[in-house]
Amino acid sequence: DAGVIQSPRHEVTEMGQEVTLRCKPISGHDYLFWYRQTMMRGLELLIYFNNNVPIDDSGMPEDRFSAKMPNASFSTLKIQPSEPRDSAVYFCASSPPWGNIQYFGAGTRLSVL
Amino acid sequence: DAKTTQPPSMDCAEGRAANLPCNHSTISGNEYVYWYRQIHSQGPQYIIHGLKNNETNEMASLIITEDRKSSTLILPHATLRDTAVYYCIVRVPDAGGTSYGKLTFGQGTILTVHP
């Protein structure tokens, strides 16, 4: 398996624009997590899904952020409208059923100008 | 999940053992100790986890004290590629409940391996 795949790897956009980050989890994994990493706040969980259903979105910073998982092999994290303070590295991770280990993607580095 | 305390940074000579400590004095009986690391510009990587017995895998060894209030991650023969931030995390591993899935990352220990 190729591991967790995230796209794009880098995204540069202007304030106010819509940004969509994409994630393909490892096949057979039924948990999917979105994290954000900044220098100030470190790594923080935004939301996670189980069997395509959002379980806990308490980490989503505000209504400008939304996440979907339309099927077992794809998830998106959308920011609309984007702001400079959204600049961060966004990681997606997945874990197998009853699994205790999360496998992370390489991340998407987002810069909002 | 219980909180953990780690030294902010450590150094190690290449080829020597790296011993990374973690304090988790408020750990509950059903909480496991997990270690992840993050090499620069990469996503976090799982290393090892344990409950109360010492554990070893191809990457590292985990030594947990008898009272479970602290643990040590051991990289037996550190290489330059082991330079990374190492995170010690305590959590309940089982599915179900609101805490599942929440890997709460602290600041970790920056391990620098020198030639």
PDB file of C-alpha atoms in Angstrom:
ATOM      1  CA  ASP A   1       0.000   0.000   0.000  1.00  0.00           C
ATOM      2  CA  ALA A   2       1.201   3.501  -0.784  1.00  0.00           C
ATOM      3  CA  GLY A   3       0.241   4.826   2.612  1.00  0.00           C
ATOM      4  CA  VAL A   4      -1.973   7.816   3.316  1.00  0.00           C
ATOM      5  CA  ILE A   5      -1.927  10.133   0.311  1.00  0.00           C
ATOM      6  CA  GLN A   6      -2.544  13.843   0.634  1.00  0.00           C
ATOM      7  CA  SER A   7      -2.872  16.445  -2.076  1.00  0.00           C
ATOM      8  CA  PRO A   8      -1.729  18.986  -2.836  1.00  0.00           C
ATOM      9  CA  ARG A   9       1.592  18.956  -0.973  1.00  0.00           C
ATOM     10  CA  HIS A  10       1.777  22.727  -1.084  1.00  0.00           C
ATOM     11  CA  GLU A  11      -0.956  25.304  -1.518  1.00  0.00           C
ATOM     12  CA  VAL A  12      -0.551  29.040  -1.743  1.00  0.00           C
ATOM     13  CA  THR A  13      -3.687  31.124  -1.917  1.00  0.00           C
ATOM     14  CA  GLU A  14      -4.956  34.585  -1.204  1.00  0.00           C
ATOM     15  CA  MET A  15      -7.120  35.573   1.700  1.00  0.00           C
ATOM     16  CA  GLY A  16     -10.795  35.016   0.989  1.00  0.00           C
ATOM     17  CA  GLN A  17     -10.292  32.163  -1.442  1.00  0.00           C
ATOM     18  CA  GLU A  18     -11.684  28.682  -0.952  1.00  0.00           C
ATOM     19  CA  VAL A  19      -9.150  25.956  -0.205  1.00  0.00           C
ATOM     20  CA  THR A  20      -9.771  22.222  -0.510  1.00  0.00           C
ATOM     21  CA  LEU A  21      -7.351  19.668   0.902  1.00  0.00           C
ATOM     22  CA  ARG A  22      -7.663  16.038  -0.082  1.00  0.00           C
ATOM     23  CA  CYS A  23      -6.831  12.744   1.583  1.00  0.00           C
ATOM     24  CA  LYS A  24      -6.876   9.112   0.511  1.00  0.00           C
ATOM     25  CA  PRO A  25      -6.595   6.785   3.524  1.00  0.00           C
ATOM     26  CA  ILE A  26      -4.951   3.377   3.535  1.00  0.00           C
ATOM     27  CA  SER A  27      -7.263   0.766   2.062  1.00  0.00           C
ATOM     28  CA  GLY A  28      -9.160  -1.115   4.741  1.00  0.00           C
ATOM     29  CA  HIS A  29      -8.763   1.570   7.365  1.00  0.00           C
ATOM     30  CA  ASP A  30     -12.057   2.799   8.709  1.00  0.00           C
ATOM     31  CA  TYR A  31     -10.855   5.696  10.876  1.00  0.00           C
ATOM     32  CA  LEU A  32      -9.699   8.944   9.300  1.00  0.00           C
ATOM     33  CA  PHE A  33      -8.280  11.948  11.132  1.00  0.00           C
ATOM     34  CA  TRP A  34      -7.468  15.521  10.169  1.00  0.00           C
ATOM     35  CA  TYR A  35      -4.780  17.371  12.156  1.00  0.00           C
ATOM     36  CA  ARG A  36      -3.288  20.833  11.905  1.00  0.00           C
ATOM     37  CA  GLN A  37       0.243  21.793  12.931  1.00  0.00           C
ATOM     38  CA  THR A  38       1.473  25.295  13.669  1.00  0.00           C
ATOM     39  CA  MET A  39       4.460  26.608  15.568  1.00  0.00           C
ATOM     40  CA  MET A  40       2.220  28.244  18.147  1.00  0.00           C
ATOM     41  CA  ARG A  41      -0.237  25.405  18.817  1.00  0.00           C
ATOM     42  CA  GLY A  42       1.688  22.323  17.765  1.00  0.00           C
ATOM     43  CA  LEU A  43      -0.229  19.334  16.408  1.00  0.00           C
ATOM     44  CA  GLU A  44      -3.956  19.432  17.093  1.00  0.00           C
ATOM     45  CA  LEU A  45      -6.803  17.152  16.048  1.00  0.00           C
ATOM     46  CA  LEU A  46      -9.488  18.886  14.020  1.00  0.00           C
ATOM     47  CA  ILE A  47     -11.970  16.110  13.269  1.00  0.00           C
ATOM     48  CA  TYR A  48     -12.154  12.368  12.824  1.00  0.00           C
ATOM     49  CA  PHE A  49     -14.424   9.944  10.998  1.00  0.00           C
ATOM     50  CA  ASN A  50     -15.370   6.331  11.566  1.00  0.00           C
ATOM     51  CA  ASN A  51     -16.864   4.449   8.629  1.00  0.00           C
ATOM     52  CA  ASN A  52     -17.281   7.764   6.800  1.00  0.00           C
ATOM     53  CA  VAL A  53     -19.294   9.310   9.648  1.00  0.00           C
ATOM     54  CA  PRO A  54     -17.899  12.320  11.560  1.00  0.00           C
ATOM     55  CA  ILE A  55     -17.462  11.285  15.187  1.00  0.00           C
ATOM     56  CA  ASP A  56     -15.823  14.272  16.834  1.00  0.00           C
ATOM     57  CA  ASP A  57     -15.439  17.697  15.235  1.00  0.00           C
ATOM     58  CA  SER A  58     -14.792  19.609  18.432  1.00  0.00           C
ATOM     59  CA  GLY A  59     -11.367  20.612  17.176  1.00  0.00           C
ATOM     60  CA  MET A  60     -12.648  22.386  14.087  1.00  0.00           C
ATOM     61  CA  PRO A  61     -11.776  26.021  14.734  1.00  0.00           C
ATOM     62  CA  GLU A  62     -14.841  27.680  13.257  1.00  0.00           C
ATOM     63  CA  ASP A  63     -17.580  27.472  10.659  1.00  0.00           C
ATOM     64  CA  ARG A  64     -15.193  28.370   7.889  1.00  0.00           C
ATOM     65  CA  PHE A  65     -13.829  24.840   8.206  1.00  0.00           C
ATOM     66  CA  SER A  66     -15.729  21.808   6.969  1.00  0.00           C
ATOM     67  CA  ALA A  67     -14.771  18.192   6.343  1.00  0.00           C
ATOM     68  CA  LYS A  68     -16.457  15.444   4.396  1.00  0.00           C
ATOM     69  CA  MET A  69     -15.883  11.795   3.733  1.00  0.00           C
ATOM     70  CA  PRO A  70     -18.144  10.750   0.836  1.00  0.00           C
ATOM     71  CA  ASN A  71     -16.681   7.239   0.697  1.00  0.00           C
ATOM     72  CA  ALA A  72     -14.143   5.008   2.386  1.00  0.00           C
ATOM     73  CA  SER A  73     -11.307   6.080   0.127  1.00  0.00           C
ATOM     74  CA  PHE A  74     -11.584   9.851   0.072  1.00  0.00           C
ATOM     75  CA  SER A  75     -11.935  12.800   2.401  1.00  0.00           C
ATOM     76  CA  THR A  76     -11.751  16.560   1.999  1.00  0.00           C
ATOM     77  CA  LEU A  77     -11.073  19.436   4.356  1.00  0.00           C
ATOM     78  CA  LYS A  78     -12.387  22.735   3.065  1.00  0.00           C
ATOM     79  CA  ILE A  79     -11.705  26.253   4.277  1.00  0.00           C
ATOM     80  CA  GLN A  80     -14.009  28.969   2.983  1.00  0.00           C
ATOM     81  CA  PRO A  81     -13.093  31.778   3.126  1.00  0.00           C
ATOM     82  CA  SER A  82      -9.442  31.286   3.981  1.00  0.00           C
ATOM     83  CA  GLU A  83      -7.544  33.680   6.258  1.00  0.00           C
ATOM     84  CA  PRO A  84      -3.811  34.190   6.868  1.00  0.00           C
ATOM     85  CA  ARG A  85      -4.113  32.596  10.312  1.00  0.00           C
ATOM     86  CA  ASP A  86      -5.118  29.340   8.608  1.00  0.00           C
ATOM     87  CA  SER A  87      -1.572  28.983   7.333  1.00  0.00           C
ATOM     88  CA  ALA A  88      -0.286  25.675   8.703  1.00  0.00           C
ATOM     89  CA  VAL A  89       0.584  22.119   7.763  1.00  0.00           C
ATOM     90  CA  TYR A  90      -2.500  19.923   7.601  1.00  0.00           C
ATOM     91  CA  PHE A  91      -2.081  16.206   8.158  1.00  0.00           C
ATOM     92  CA  CYS A  92      -4.436  13.376   7.411  1.00  0.00           C
ATOM     93  CA  ALA A  93      -4.101  10.037   9.206  1.00  0.00           C
ATOM     94  CA  SER A  94      -5.933   6.734   9.109  1.00  0.00           C
ATOM     95  CA  SER A  95      -6.124   3.677  11.334  1.00  0.00           C
ATOM     96  CA  PRO A  96      -7.542   0.188  10.889  1.00  0.00           C
ATOM     97  CA  PRO A  97     -10.635  -1.225  12.616  1.00  0.00           C
ATOM     98  CA  TRP A  98      -9.914  -1.581  16.328  1.00  0.00           C
ATOM     99  CA  GLY A  99      -6.418  -0.415  15.514  1.00  0.00           C
ATOM    100  CA  ASN A 100      -4.402   1.564  17.970  1.00  0.00           C
ATOM    101  CA  ILE A 101      -1.928   2.978  15.486  1.00  0.00           C
ATOM    102  CA  GLN A 102      -2.468   6.000  13.284  1.00  0.00           C
ATOM    103  CA  TYR A 103      -0.642   6.296   9.979  1.00  0.00           C
ATOM    104  CA  PHE A 104      -0.004   9.821   8.811  1.00  0.00           C
ATOM    105  CA  GLY A 105       0.291  11.304   5.361  1.00  0.00           C
ATOM    106  CA  ALA A 106       3.050  13.652   4.309  1.00  0.00           C
ATOM    107  CA  GLY A 107       0.880  16.702   4.932  1.00  0.00           C
ATOM    108  CA  THR A 108      -0.276  19.735   2.966  1.00  0.00           C
ATOM    109  CA  ARG A 109       1.547  22.985   3.654  1.00  0.00           C
ATOM    110  CA  LEU A 110      -0.984  25.810   3.282  1.00  0.00           C
ATOM    111  CA  SER A 111       0.028  29.439   2.976  1.00  0.00           C
ATOM    112  CA  VAL A 112      -2.718  32.062   2.911  1.00  0.00           C
ATOM    113  CA  LEU A 113      -1.424  35.454   1.838  1.00  0.00           C
TER     114      LEU A 113
ATOM    115  CA  ASP B   1      -6.112  11.391  28.691  1.00  0.00           C
ATOM    116  CA  ALA B   2      -3.264  11.797  31.147  1.00  0.00           C
ATOM    117  CA  LYS B   3      -0.736  14.538  30.513  1.00  0.00           C
ATOM    118  CA  THR B   4       2.913  13.818  29.826  1.00  0.00           C
ATOM    119  CA  THR B   5       6.124  15.698  30.565  1.00  0.00           C
ATOM    120  CA  GLN B   6       9.197  15.390  28.365  1.00  0.00           C
ATOM    121  CA  PRO B   7      12.518  17.252  28.261  1.00  0.00           C
ATOM    122  CA  PRO B   8      12.475  19.801  25.432  1.00  0.00           C
ATOM    123  CA  SER B   9      15.700  18.578  23.857  1.00  0.00           C
ATOM    124  CA  MET B  10      18.378  15.898  24.044  1.00  0.00           C
ATOM    125  CA  ASP B  11      21.575  15.077  22.215  1.00  0.00           C
ATOM    126  CA  CYS B  12      23.039  11.705  21.363  1.00  0.00           C
ATOM    127  CA  ALA B  13      26.168  10.504  19.586  1.00  0.00           C
ATOM    128  CA  GLU B  14      25.687   8.379  16.508  1.00  0.00           C
ATOM    129  CA  GLY B  15      25.910   4.684  17.327  1.00  0.00           C
ATOM    130  CA  ARG B  16      25.095   5.179  20.983  1.00  0.00           C
ATOM    131  CA  ALA B  17      21.809   4.416  22.689  1.00  0.00           C
ATOM    132  CA  ALA B  18      19.327   7.259  22.969  1.00  0.00           C
ATOM    133  CA  ASN B  19      17.195   7.136  26.112  1.00  0.00           C
ATOM    134  CA  LEU B  20      14.199   9.457  26.003  1.00  0.00           C
ATOM    135  CA  PRO B  21      12.274   9.866  29.270  1.00  0.00           C
ATOM    136  CA  CYS B  22       8.609  10.632  29.748  1.00  0.00           C
ATOM    137  CA  ASN B  23       6.725  11.391  32.925  1.00  0.00           C
ATOM    138  CA  HIS B  24       3.025  10.477  33.134  1.00  0.00           C
ATOM    139  CA  SER B  25       2.310  10.473  36.847  1.00  0.00           C
ATOM    140  CA  THR B  26      -1.479  10.790  36.423  1.00  0.00           C
ATOM    141  CA  ILE B  27      -1.831   7.804  34.118  1.00  0.00           C
ATOM    142  CA  SER B  28      -4.930   5.667  34.613  1.00  0.00           C
ATOM    143  CA  GLY B  29      -4.962   1.894  34.805  1.00  0.00           C
ATOM    144  CA  ASN B  30      -6.367   1.412  31.319  1.00  0.00           C
ATOM    145  CA  GLU B  31      -4.220   4.004  29.546  1.00  0.00           C
ATOM    146  CA  TYR B  32      -1.426   2.938  27.254  1.00  0.00           C
ATOM    147  CA  VAL B  33       1.817   4.774  26.584  1.00  0.00           C
ATOM    148  CA  TYR B  34       2.439   5.548  22.908  1.00  0.00           C
ATOM    149  CA  TRP B  35       5.498   6.964  21.216  1.00  0.00           C
ATOM    150  CA  TYR B  36       5.493   8.724  17.876  1.00  0.00           C
ATOM    151  CA  ARG B  37       8.205  10.713  16.168  1.00  0.00           C
ATOM    152  CA  GLN B  38       8.212  13.406  13.539  1.00  0.00           C
ATOM    153  CA  ILE B  39      11.163  13.839  11.268  1.00  0.00           C
ATOM    154  CA  HIS B  40      11.493  17.314   9.794  1.00  0.00           C
ATOM    155  CA  SER B  41       8.882  18.058   7.105  1.00  0.00           C
ATOM    156  CA  GLN B  42       7.251  14.645   7.450  1.00  0.00           C
ATOM    157  CA  GLY B  43       4.107  13.359   9.118  1.00  0.00           C
ATOM    158  CA  PRO B  44       4.322  11.742  12.556  1.00  0.00           C
ATOM    159  CA  GLN B  45       5.371   8.108  12.596  1.00  0.00           C
ATOM    160  CA  TYR B  46       4.311   5.480  15.110  1.00  0.00           C
ATOM    161  CA  ILE B  47       7.179   3.867  17.035  1.00  0.00           C
ATOM    162  CA  ILE B  48       5.867   1.658  19.831  1.00  0.00           C
ATOM    163  CA  HIS B  49       3.279   1.404  22.581  1.00  0.00           C
ATOM    164  CA  GLY B  50       2.748  -0.524  25.830  1.00  0.00           C
ATOM    165  CA  LEU B  51       0.600  -0.882  28.923  1.00  0.00           C
ATOM    166  CA  LYS B  52       2.800  -2.114  31.748  1.00  0.00           C
ATOM    167  CA  ASN B  53       5.241  -4.646  30.356  1.00  0.00           C
ATOM    168  CA  ASN B  54       8.386  -3.650  28.552  1.00  0.00           C
ATOM    169  CA  GLU B  55       8.029  -3.788  24.782  1.00  0.00           C
ATOM    170  CA  THR B  56      10.501  -4.126  21.944  1.00  0.00           C
ATOM    171  CA  ASN B  57      10.140  -3.950  18.198  1.00  0.00           C
ATOM    172  CA  GLU B  58      12.434  -3.366  15.261  1.00  0.00           C
ATOM    173  CA  MET B  59      12.596   0.354  15.939  1.00  0.00           C
ATOM    174  CA  ALA B  60      12.919   0.727  19.678  1.00  0.00           C
ATOM    175  CA  SER B  61      12.338  -0.547  23.196  1.00  0.00           C
ATOM    176  CA  LEU B  62       9.878   0.844  25.702  1.00  0.00           C
ATOM    177  CA  ILE B  63      10.583   0.546  29.402  1.00  0.00           C
ATOM    178  CA  ILE B  64       7.676   1.354  31.736  1.00  0.00           C
ATOM    179  CA  THR B  65       8.279   1.667  35.466  1.00  0.00           C
ATOM    180  CA  GLU B  66       6.418  -0.658  37.789  1.00  0.00           C
ATOM    181  CA  ASP B  67       4.185   2.137  39.091  1.00  0.00           C
ATOM    182  CA  ARG B  68       3.618   3.213  35.444  1.00  0.00           C
ATOM    183  CA  LYS B  69       4.256   6.840  36.289  1.00  0.00           C
ATOM    184  CA  SER B  70       7.133   7.147  33.856  1.00  0.00           C
ATOM    185  CA  SER B  71       8.639   5.442  30.850  1.00  0.00           C
ATOM    186  CA  THR B  72      11.741   5.516  28.679  1.00  0.00           C
ATOM    187  CA  LEU B  73      12.001   5.067  24.933  1.00  0.00           C
ATOM    188  CA  ILE B  74      15.296   3.497  23.941  1.00  0.00           C
ATOM    189  CA  LEU B  75      16.794   3.700  20.465  1.00  0.00           C
ATOM    190  CA  PRO B  76      19.597   1.162  20.851  1.00  0.00           C
ATOM    191  CA  HIS B  77      21.951   2.431  18.160  1.00  0.00           C
ATOM    192  CA  ALA B  78      20.984   5.937  17.140  1.00  0.00           C
ATOM    193  CA  THR B  79      21.715   7.102  13.595  1.00  0.00           C
ATOM    194  CA  LEU B  80      21.599  10.543  12.040  1.00  0.00           C
ATOM    195  CA  ARG B  81      18.220   9.623  10.550  1.00  0.00           C
ATOM    196  CA  ASP B  82      16.802   9.314  14.081  1.00  0.00           C
ATOM    197  CA  THR B  83      17.062  13.075  14.522  1.00  0.00           C
ATOM    198  CA  ALA B  84      13.426  14.070  15.087  1.00  0.00           C
ATOM    199  CA  VAL B  85      10.843  15.278  17.581  1.00  0.00           C
ATOM    200  CA  TYR B  86       9.703  12.405  19.794  1.00  0.00           C
ATOM    201  CA  TYR B  87       6.237  12.502  21.307  1.00  0.00           C
ATOM    202  CA  CYS B  88       5.111  10.513  24.331  1.00  0.00           C
ATOM    203  CA  ILE B  89       1.311  10.164  24.437  1.00  0.00           C
ATOM    204  CA  VAL B  90      -0.940   8.468  26.956  1.00  0.00           C
ATOM    205  CA  ARG B  91      -4.410   7.375  25.937  1.00  0.00           C
ATOM    206  CA  VAL B  92      -7.074   4.722  26.036  1.00  0.00           C
ATOM    207  CA  PRO B  93      -6.670   2.664  22.845  1.00  0.00           C
ATOM    208  CA  ASP B  94     -10.033   1.017  22.530  1.00  0.00           C
ATOM    209  CA  ALA B  95     -12.632   2.139  20.071  1.00  0.00           C
ATOM    210  CA  GLY B  96     -15.750   3.710  21.431  1.00  0.00           C
ATOM    211  CA  GLY B  97     -16.144   6.633  23.747  1.00  0.00           C
ATOM    212  CA  THR B  98     -15.347  10.216  22.980  1.00  0.00           C
ATOM    213  CA  SER B  99     -11.644   9.908  23.718  1.00  0.00           C
ATOM    214  CA  TYR B 100     -10.855   7.371  21.017  1.00  0.00           C
ATOM    215  CA  GLY B 101      -8.747   8.732  18.235  1.00  0.00           C
ATOM    216  CA  LYS B 102      -7.612  11.782  20.090  1.00  0.00           C
ATOM    217  CA  LEU B 103      -3.861  11.663  19.941  1.00  0.00           C
ATOM    218  CA  THR B 104      -2.989  14.692  22.045  1.00  0.00           C
ATOM    219  CA  PHE B 105       0.475  15.795  21.036  1.00  0.00           C
ATOM    220  CA  GLY B 106       2.541  17.834  23.461  1.00  0.00           C
ATOM    221  CA  GLN B 107       5.740  19.656  22.582  1.00  0.00           C
ATOM    222  CA  GLY B 108       7.811  16.467  22.559  1.00  0.00           C
ATOM    223  CA  THR B 109      11.576  16.065  22.821  1.00  0.00           C
ATOM    224  CA  ILE B 110      13.809  17.244  20.023  1.00  0.00           C
ATOM    225  CA  LEU B 111      16.455  14.538  19.692  1.00  0.00           C
ATOM    226  CA  THR B 112      19.577  15.528  17.804  1.00  0.00           C
ATOM    227  CA  VAL B 113      21.966  12.748  16.843  1.00  0.00           C
ATOM    228  CA  HIS B 114      25.502  13.968  16.234  1.00  0.00           C
ATOM    229  CA  PRO B 115      28.139  12.291  14.046  1.00  0.00           C
TER     230      PRO B 115
END
